[in-house]
Coordinates of C-alpha atoms in Angstrom, one line a residue:
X698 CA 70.0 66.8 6.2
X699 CA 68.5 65.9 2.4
X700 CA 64.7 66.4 2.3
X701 CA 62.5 64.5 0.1
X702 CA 61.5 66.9 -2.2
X703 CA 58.3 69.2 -1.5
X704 CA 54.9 68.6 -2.7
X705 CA 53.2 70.4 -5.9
X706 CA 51.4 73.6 -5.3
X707 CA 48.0 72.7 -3.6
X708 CA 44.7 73.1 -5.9
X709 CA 43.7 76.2 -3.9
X710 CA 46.2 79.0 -2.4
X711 CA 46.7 79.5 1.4
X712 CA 45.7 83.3 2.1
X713 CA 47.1 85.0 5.4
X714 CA 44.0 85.4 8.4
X715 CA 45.5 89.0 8.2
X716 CA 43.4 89.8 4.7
X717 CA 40.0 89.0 6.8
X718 CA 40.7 90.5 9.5
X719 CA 41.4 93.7 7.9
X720 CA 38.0 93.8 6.2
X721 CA 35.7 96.4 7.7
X722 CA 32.5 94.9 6.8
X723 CA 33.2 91.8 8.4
X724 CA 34.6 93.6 11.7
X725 CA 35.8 90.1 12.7
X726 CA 38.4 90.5 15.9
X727 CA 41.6 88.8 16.8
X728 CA 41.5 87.4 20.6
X729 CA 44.2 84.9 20.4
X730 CA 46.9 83.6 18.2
X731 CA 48.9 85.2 15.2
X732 CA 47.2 87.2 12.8
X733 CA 49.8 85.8 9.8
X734 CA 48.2 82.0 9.9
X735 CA 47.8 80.6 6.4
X736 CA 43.9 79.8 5.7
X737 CA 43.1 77.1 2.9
X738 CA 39.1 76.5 3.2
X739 CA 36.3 77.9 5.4
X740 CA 34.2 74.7 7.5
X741 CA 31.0 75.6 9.6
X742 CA 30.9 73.0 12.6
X743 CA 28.1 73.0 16.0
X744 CA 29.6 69.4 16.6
X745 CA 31.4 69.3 20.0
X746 CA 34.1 67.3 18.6
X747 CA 34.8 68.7 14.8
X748 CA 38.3 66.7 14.5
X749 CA 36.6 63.7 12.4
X750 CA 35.2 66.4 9.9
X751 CA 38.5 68.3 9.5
X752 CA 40.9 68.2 6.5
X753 CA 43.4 70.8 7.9
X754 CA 44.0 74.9 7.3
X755 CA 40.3 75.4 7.9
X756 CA 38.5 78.6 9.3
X757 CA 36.4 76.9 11.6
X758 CA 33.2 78.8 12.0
X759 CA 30.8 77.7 15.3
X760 CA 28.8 79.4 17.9
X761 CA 28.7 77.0 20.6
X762 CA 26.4 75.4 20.5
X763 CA 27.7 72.1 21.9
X764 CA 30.9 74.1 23.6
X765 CA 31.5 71.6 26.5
X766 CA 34.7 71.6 27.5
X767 CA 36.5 74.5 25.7
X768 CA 40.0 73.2 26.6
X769 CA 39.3 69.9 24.8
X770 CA 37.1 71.8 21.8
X771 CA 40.5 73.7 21.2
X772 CA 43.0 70.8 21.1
X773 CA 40.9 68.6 19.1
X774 CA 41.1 71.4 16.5
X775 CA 44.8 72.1 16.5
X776 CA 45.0 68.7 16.4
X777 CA 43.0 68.2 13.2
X778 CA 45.3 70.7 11.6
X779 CA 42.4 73.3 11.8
X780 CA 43.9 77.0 11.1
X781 CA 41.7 79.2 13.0
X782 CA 38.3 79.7 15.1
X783 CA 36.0 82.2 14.1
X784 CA 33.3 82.2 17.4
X785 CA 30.0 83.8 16.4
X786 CA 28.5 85.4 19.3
X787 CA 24.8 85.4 19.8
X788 CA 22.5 84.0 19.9
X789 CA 23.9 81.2 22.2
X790 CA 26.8 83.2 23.7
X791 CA 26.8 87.0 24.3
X792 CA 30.8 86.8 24.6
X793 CA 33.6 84.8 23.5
X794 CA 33.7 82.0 26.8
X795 CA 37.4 83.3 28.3
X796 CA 38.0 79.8 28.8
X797 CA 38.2 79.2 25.1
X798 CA 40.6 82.0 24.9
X799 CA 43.1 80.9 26.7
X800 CA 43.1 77.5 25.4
X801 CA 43.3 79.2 22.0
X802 CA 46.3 80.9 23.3
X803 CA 47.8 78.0 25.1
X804 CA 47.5 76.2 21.8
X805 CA 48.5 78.7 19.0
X806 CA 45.2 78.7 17.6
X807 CA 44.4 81.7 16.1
X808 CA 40.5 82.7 17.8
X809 CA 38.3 85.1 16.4
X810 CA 35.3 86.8 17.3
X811 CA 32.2 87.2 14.8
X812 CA 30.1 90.0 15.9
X813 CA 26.2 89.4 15.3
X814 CA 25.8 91.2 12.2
X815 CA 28.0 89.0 10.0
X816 CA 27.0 85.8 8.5
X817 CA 29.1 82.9 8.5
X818 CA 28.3 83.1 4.4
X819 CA 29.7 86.5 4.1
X820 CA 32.6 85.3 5.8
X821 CA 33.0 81.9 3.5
X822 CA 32.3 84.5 0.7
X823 CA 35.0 86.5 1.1
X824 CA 37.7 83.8 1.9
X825 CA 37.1 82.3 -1.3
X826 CA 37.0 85.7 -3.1
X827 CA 40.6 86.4 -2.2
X828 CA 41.6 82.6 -2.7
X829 CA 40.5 83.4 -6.0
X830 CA 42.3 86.4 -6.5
X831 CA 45.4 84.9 -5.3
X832 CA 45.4 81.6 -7.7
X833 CA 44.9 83.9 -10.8
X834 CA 48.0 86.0 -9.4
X835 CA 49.7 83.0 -8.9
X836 CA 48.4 81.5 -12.4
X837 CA 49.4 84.8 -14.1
X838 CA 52.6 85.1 -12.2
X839 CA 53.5 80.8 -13.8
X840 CA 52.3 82.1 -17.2
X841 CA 54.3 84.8 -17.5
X842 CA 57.2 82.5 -16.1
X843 CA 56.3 80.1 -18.7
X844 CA 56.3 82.0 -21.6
X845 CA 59.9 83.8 -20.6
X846 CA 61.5 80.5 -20.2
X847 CA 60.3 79.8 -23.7
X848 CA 61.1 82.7 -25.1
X849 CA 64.7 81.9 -23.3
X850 CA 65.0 78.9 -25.0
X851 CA 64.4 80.2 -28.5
X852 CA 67.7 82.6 -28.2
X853 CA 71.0 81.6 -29.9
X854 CA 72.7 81.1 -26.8
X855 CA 69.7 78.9 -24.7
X856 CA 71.4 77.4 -21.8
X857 CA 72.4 80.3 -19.8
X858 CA 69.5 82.2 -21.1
X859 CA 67.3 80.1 -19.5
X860 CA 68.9 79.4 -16.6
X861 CA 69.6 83.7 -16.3
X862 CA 65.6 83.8 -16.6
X863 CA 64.8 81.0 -14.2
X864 CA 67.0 83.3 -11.8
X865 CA 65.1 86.5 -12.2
X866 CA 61.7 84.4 -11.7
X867 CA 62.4 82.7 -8.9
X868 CA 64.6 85.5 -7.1
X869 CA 68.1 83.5 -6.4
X870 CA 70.5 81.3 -8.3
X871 CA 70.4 78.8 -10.8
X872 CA 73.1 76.2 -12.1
X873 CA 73.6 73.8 -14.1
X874 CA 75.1 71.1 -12.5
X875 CA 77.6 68.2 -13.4
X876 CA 77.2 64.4 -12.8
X877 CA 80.1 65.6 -10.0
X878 CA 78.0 68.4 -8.8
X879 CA 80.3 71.0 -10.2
X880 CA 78.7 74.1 -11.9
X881 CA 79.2 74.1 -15.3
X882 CA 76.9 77.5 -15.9
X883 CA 74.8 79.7 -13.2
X884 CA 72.7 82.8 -13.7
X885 CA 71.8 85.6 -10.8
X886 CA 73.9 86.5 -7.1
X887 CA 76.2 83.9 -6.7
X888 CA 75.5 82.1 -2.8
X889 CA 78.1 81.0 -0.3
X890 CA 80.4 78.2 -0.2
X891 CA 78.7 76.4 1.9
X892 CA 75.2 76.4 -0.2
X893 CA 77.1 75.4 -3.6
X894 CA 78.7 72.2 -1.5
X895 CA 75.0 71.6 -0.1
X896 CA 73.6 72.0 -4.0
X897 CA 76.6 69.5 -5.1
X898 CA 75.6 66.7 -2.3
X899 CA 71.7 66.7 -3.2
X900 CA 73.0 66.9 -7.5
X901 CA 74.2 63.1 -6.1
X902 CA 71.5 62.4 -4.4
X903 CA 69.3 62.5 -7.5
X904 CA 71.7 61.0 -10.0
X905 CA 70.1 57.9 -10.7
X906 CA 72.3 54.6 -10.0
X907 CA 74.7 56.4 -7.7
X908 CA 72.8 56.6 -4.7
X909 CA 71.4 53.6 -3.2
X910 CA 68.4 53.7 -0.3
X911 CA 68.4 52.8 3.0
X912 CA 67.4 49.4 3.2
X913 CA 67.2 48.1 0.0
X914 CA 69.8 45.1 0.5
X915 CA 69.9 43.2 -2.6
X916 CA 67.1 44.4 -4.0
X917 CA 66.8 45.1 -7.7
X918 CA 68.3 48.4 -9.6
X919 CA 64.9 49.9 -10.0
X920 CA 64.5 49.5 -5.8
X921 CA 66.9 51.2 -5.5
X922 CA 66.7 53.9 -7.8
X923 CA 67.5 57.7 -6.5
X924 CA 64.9 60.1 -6.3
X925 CA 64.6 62.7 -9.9
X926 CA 64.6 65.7 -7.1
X927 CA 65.7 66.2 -3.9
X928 CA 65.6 69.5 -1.4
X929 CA 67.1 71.0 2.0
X930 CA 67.2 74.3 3.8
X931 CA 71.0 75.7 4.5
X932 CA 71.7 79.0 5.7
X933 CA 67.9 79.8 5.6
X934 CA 68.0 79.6 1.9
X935 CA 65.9 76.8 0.1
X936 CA 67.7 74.4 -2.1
X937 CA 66.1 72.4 -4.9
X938 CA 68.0 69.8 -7.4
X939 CA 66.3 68.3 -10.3
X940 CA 67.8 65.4 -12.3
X941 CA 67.5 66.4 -16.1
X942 CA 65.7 64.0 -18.4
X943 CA 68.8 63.7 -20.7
X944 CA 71.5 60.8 -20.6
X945 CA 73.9 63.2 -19.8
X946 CA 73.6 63.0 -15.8
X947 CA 73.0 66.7 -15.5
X948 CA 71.0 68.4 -13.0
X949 CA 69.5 71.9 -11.8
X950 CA 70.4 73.4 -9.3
X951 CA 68.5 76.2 -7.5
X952 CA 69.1 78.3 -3.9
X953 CA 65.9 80.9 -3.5
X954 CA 65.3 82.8 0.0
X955 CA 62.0 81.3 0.3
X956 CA 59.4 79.0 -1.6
X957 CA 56.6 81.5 -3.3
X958 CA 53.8 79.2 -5.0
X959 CA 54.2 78.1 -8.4
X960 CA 58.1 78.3 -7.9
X961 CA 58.0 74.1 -8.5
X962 CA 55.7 74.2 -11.8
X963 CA 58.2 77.1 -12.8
X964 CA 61.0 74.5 -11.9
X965 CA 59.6 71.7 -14.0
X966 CA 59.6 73.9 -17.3
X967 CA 63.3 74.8 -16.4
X968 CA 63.9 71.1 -16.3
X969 CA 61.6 70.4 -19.7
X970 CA 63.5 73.1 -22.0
X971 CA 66.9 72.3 -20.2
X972 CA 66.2 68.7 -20.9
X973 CA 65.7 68.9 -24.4
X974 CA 68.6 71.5 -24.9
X975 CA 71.4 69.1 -23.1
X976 CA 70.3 66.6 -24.7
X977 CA 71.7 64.8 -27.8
X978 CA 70.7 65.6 -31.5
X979 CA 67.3 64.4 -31.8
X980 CA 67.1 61.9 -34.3
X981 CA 64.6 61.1 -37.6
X982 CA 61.9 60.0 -35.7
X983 CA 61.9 62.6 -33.2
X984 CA 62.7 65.0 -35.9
X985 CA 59.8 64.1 -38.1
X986 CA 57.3 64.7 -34.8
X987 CA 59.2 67.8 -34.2
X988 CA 58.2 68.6 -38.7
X989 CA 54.5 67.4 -37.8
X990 CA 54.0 69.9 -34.6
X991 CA 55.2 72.5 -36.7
X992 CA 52.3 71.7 -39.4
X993 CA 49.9 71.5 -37.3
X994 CA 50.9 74.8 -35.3
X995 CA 50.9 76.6 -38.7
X996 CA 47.0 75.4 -39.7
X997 CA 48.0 72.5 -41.3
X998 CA 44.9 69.5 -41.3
X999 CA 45.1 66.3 -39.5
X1000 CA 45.0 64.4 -42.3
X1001 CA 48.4 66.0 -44.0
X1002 CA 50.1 66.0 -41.0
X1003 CA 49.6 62.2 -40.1
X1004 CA 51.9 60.8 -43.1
X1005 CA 54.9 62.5 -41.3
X1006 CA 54.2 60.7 -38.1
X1007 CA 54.8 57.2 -37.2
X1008 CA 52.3 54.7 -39.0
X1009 CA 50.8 53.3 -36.2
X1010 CA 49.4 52.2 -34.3
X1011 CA 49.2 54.4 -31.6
X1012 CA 48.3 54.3 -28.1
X1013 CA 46.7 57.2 -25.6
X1014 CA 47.3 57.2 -21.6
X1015 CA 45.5 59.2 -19.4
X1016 CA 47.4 59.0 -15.9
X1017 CA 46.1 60.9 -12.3
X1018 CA 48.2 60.7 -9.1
X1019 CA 46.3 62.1 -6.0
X1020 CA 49.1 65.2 -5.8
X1021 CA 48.0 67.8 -8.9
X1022 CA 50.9 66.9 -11.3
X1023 CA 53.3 69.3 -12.5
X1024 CA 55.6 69.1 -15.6
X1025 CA 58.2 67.1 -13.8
X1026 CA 55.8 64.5 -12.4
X1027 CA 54.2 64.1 -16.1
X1028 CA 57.8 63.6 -17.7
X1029 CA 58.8 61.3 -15.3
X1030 CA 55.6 59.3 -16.0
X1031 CA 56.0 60.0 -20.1
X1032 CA 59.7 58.7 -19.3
X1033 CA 59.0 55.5 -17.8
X1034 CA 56.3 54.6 -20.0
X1035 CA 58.9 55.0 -22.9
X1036 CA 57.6 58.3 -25.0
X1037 CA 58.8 62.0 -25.5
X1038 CA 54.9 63.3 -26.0
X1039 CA 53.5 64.4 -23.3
X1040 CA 50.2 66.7 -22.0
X1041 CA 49.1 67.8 -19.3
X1042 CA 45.4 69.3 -18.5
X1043 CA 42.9 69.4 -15.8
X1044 CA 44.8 67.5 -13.6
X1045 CA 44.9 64.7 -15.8
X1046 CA 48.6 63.6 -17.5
X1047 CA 48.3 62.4 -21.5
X1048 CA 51.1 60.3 -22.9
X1049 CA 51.2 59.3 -26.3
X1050 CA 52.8 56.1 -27.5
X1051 CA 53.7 55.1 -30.8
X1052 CA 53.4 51.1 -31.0
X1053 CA 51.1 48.2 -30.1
X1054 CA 53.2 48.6 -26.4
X1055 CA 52.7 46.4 -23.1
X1056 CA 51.6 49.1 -20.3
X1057 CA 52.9 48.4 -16.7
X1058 CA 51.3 50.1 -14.2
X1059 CA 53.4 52.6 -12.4
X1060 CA 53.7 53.5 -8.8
X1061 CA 51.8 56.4 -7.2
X1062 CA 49.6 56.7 -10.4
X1063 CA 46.5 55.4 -11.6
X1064 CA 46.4 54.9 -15.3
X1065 CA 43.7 54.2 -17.9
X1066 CA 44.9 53.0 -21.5
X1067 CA 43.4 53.3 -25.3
X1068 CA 43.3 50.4 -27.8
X1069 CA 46.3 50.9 -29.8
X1070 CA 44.7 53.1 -32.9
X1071 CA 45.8 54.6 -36.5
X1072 CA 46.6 58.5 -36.2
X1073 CA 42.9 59.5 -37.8
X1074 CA 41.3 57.5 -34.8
X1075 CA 42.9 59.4 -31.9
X1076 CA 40.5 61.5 -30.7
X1077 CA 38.5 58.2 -29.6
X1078 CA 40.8 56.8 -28.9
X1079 CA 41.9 59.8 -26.4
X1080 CA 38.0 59.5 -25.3
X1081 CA 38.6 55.9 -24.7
X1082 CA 41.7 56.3 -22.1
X1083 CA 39.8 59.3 -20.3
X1084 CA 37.1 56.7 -19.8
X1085 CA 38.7 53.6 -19.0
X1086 CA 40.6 56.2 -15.9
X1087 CA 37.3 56.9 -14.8
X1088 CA 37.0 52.8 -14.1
X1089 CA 40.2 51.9 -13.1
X1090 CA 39.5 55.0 -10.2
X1091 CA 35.9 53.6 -8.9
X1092 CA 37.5 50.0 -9.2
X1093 CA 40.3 51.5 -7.7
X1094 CA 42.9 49.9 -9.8
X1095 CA 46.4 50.7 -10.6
X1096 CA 45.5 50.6 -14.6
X1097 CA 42.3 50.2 -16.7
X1098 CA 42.4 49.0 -20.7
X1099 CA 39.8 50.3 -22.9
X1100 CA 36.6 47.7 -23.5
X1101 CA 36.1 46.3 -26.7
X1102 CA 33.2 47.9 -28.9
X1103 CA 30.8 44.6 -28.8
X1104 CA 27.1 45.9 -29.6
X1105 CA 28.1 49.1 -29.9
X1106 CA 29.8 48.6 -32.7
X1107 CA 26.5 47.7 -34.9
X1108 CA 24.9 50.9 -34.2
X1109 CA 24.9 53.8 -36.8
X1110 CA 26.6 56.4 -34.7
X1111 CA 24.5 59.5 -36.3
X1112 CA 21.8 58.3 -35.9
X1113 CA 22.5 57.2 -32.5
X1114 CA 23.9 60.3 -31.8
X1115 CA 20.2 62.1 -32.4
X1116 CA 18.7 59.5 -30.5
X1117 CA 20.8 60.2 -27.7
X1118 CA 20.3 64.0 -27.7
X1119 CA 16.9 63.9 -28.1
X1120 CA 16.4 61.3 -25.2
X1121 CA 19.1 63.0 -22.9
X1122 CA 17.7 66.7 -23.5
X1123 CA 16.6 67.6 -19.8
X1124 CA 19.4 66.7 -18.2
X1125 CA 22.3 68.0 -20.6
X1126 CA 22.3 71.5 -19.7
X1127 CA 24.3 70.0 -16.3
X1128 CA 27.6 68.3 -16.9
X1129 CA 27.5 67.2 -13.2
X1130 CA 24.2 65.4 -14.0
X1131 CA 25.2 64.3 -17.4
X1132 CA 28.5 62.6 -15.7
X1133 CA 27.1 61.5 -12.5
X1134 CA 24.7 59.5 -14.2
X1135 CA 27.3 57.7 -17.1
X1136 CA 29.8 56.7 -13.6
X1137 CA 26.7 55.2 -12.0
X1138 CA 25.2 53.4 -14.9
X1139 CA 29.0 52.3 -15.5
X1140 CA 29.3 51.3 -11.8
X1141 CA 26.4 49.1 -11.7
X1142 CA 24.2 52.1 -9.4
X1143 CA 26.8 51.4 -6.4
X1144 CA 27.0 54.4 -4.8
X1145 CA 29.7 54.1 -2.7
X1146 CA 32.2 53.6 -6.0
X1147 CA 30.4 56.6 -8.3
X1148 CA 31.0 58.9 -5.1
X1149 CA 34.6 57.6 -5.3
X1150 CA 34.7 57.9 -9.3
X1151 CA 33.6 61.2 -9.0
X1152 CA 35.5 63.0 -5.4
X1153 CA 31.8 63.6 -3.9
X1154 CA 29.8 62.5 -1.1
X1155 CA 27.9 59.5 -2.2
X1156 CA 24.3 61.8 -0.6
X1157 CA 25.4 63.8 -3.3
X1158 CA 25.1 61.0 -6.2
X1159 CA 21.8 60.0 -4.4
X1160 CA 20.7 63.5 -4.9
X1161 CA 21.8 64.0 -8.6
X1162 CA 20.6 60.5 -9.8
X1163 CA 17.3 61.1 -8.1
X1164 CA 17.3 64.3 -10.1
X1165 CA 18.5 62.6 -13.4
X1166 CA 15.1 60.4 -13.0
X1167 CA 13.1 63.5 -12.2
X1168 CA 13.8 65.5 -15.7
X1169 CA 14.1 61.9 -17.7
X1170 CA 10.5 60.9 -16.5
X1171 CA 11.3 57.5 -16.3
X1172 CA 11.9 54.7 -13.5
X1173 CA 15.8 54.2 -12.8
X1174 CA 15.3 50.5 -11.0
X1175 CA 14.5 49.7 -14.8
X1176 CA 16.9 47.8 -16.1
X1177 CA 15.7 48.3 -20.0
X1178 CA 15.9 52.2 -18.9
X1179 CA 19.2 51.7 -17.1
X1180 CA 20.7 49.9 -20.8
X1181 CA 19.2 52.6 -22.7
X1182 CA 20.3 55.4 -20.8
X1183 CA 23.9 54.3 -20.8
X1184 CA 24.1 53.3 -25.1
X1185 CA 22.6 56.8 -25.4
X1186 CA 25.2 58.7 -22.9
X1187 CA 28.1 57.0 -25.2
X1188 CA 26.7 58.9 -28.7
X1189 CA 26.5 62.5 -26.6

């Protein structure tokens, strides 16, 4: 049976239970469950029901202290998605309650004890020690995937190159597939019969215009659209099929004994280089952009390099989707929005487009849009889309368009600019401060929306704008202060 395609790589690794419990200064002991459970964060709970306050693959850390009804405690956990209990033992219980064991057990919740000399903080300390450690493995292990692929692509014969690389990364097989689903080239140990028909059925799957969803009736063509990648499990391999960007229909294909993390970013470069060399001549246009990289690569100013380009104007979109996007999610949105240039950083996705164009917002994605500009004025203009995605987000919009200058636009910006620093000093040395206080001022000082704007608890805005006043010496509930504040954060 076809699977939708997996999510991206979470922000933070999953690390084994195992890699605590083996820690000596920690002497933590396993009393129920398997010691291979996958841990994501660390949560410290005394409510007797912690479900509400869950996200799932927490290390739950509690002594007790409301521990009612330990059968209920332990569902309501497993329930939640909760990973593990770590039970601390004194000073409210001298042992782990039995009862708590075996609910542990009958539930498949990993239970362990905490002996008395370990804090919960040396515990929280050392999960996210070895988180870290694993995402800069992981990070290493993409960038050195990265940078073979390129270096792939640059040989004379790139196509099977890349695909022999891809191979060797990922630890199976890679093809390039036809519209049909036959293989036109593959690189590393060839699979079964069986897998390569399974491959060809999901290479239709994704073809767009050939397979038509469930449902859709009569609805229109973009309805009922397939999907740009597609995955399945078959003989206790992993399969993975990516439509290619280029109007050739081809696809790739890949069959890997298991999913390591990173193996989809890893994907998406395949599918970006494999793209652009299946693809047709590129033509002036594309050419001349390809000429202006090269400049600027080589140390070449702005200013030279702009002539080559397109003479405007030109438009910037910052786009966020609430999965981290990887370099298939950011050419898909690049594609629909009608543009080749494409970035990706921090999370956020950057599309360039040449043209005073219409924007339609797209599904799944929240999108905040520049003023179309000349070439000299995009880095405001790039400043301008970064800002309008911070409104579009707190008004919870699909799509925000840059503001018009108004009285800004009569202001000396130097001499603003020294205005501002010299106003904003205290409270510049913190970028949370700095930022909380511009989405609150932009927000109107709702809470609620700057807590959204910003991912954080809206106690925590309370605390940071109260701070904000604290180091500025002045009286927030001033509206004159409120005006100034915000003209002054737009020159810093």
């Amino acid at each position: 049976m076809v699977e939708p395609a997996p999510p991206s790589t979470p922000p933070t690794p999953r690390i084994p239970l195992a890699a605590l419990l083996v820690r000596e200064d920690l002497g933590l002991r396993l009393l129920a469950g398997p010691a291979d459970t996958p841990l994501q964060w660390v949560h410290t709970s005394e409510m007797a029901d912690p479900y509400p306050y869950l996200l799932g693959g927490e290390l739950l850390l509690t002594a007790g202290v409301l521990l009612a009804d330990p059968e209920r405690y332990a569902a309501r956990v497993a329930q939640a998605g909760g990973a593990a209990i770590g039970f601390g033992v004194t000073p409210v219980y001298d042992t782990v309650p039995e009862a708590l064991v075996r609910a542990c057990e009958r539930h498949g919740l990993p239970l362990v004890e905490v002996p008395p000399g370990t804090p919960f903080t040396a515990i929280a300390r050392a999960v996210w020690r070895l988180i870290a450690q694993a995402r800069l493995q992981e990070v290493r292990r993409v960038n050195e995937a990265q940078q073979g692929l390129a270096g792939a692509a640059a040989r004379p014969d790139p196509v099977p190159a890349v695909l022999q690389q891809l191979a060797s990364r990922l630890g199976g097989w890679a093809a390039l597939l036809a519209p049909d689903g036959s293989v036109v080239q593959s690189a590393g140990p060839p699979p079964t019969r069986t897998v390569r028909e399974a491959l060809c059925r999901l290479s239709r799957v994704v073809k767009p215009g050939t397979a038509e969803q469930p449902g859709t009736g009569g609805a229109p063509a973009e309805a009922r659209r397939a999907p740009s990648s597609a995955s399945d499990t078959v003989a206790g391999l992993h399969l993975a099929v990516y439509a290619l960007g280029s109007d050739e229909g081809l696809a790739l294909g890949v069959a890997t004994e298991g999913r390591e993390p990173g193996a989809r970013t890893v994907a998406g470069m395949a599918v970006l280089l494999l793209s652009l060399l299946t693809a047709p001549h590129q033509g002036a246009d594309a050419a001349g952009r390809s000429a202006a990289l090269v400049r600027l690569l080589l140390g070449a100013p702005p200013e030279e390099v702009a002539p080559i380009l397109d003479p405007g104007p030109w438009t910037v979109v910052h786009g966020r989707r609430p999965e981290p996007p990887d370099a298939l999610a950011a050419s898909a949105l690049a594609s629909a929005l009608g543009s080749t240039l494409v970035d990706t950083h921090g999370g956020i996705v950057r599309v360039l487009l040449p043209g005073d164009r219409r924007i339609a917002a797209q599904p799944g994605w929240t999108l905040g849009v520049s003023a179309p500009s000349e070439p000299a004025e995009l880095p405001a203009a790039d400043t301008a889309a970064a800002r309008a995605l911070h409104r579009a987000e707190a008004n919870r919009q699909p799509l925000a368009l840059q503001r018009g200058a108004g009285l800004g636009g009569l202001v000396v910006p130097e001499e603003a600019a020294v205005h501002a620093r010299s106003l904003l000093a205290p409270i510049m040395d913190s970028a949370a401060l700095a930022e909380t206080l511009r989405a609150w001022l932009s927000l109107h000082g709702s809470w609620d929306r700057t807590a959204v704007a910003l991912g954080v608890h809206r106690n925590t805005v309370r605390q940071r704008i109260a701070r904000c006043g604290t180091l500025l010496g002045t009286d927030l509930d001033d509206a004159d202060v409120r005006m100034e504040l915000w003209f002054a954060l737009r020159y810093v």
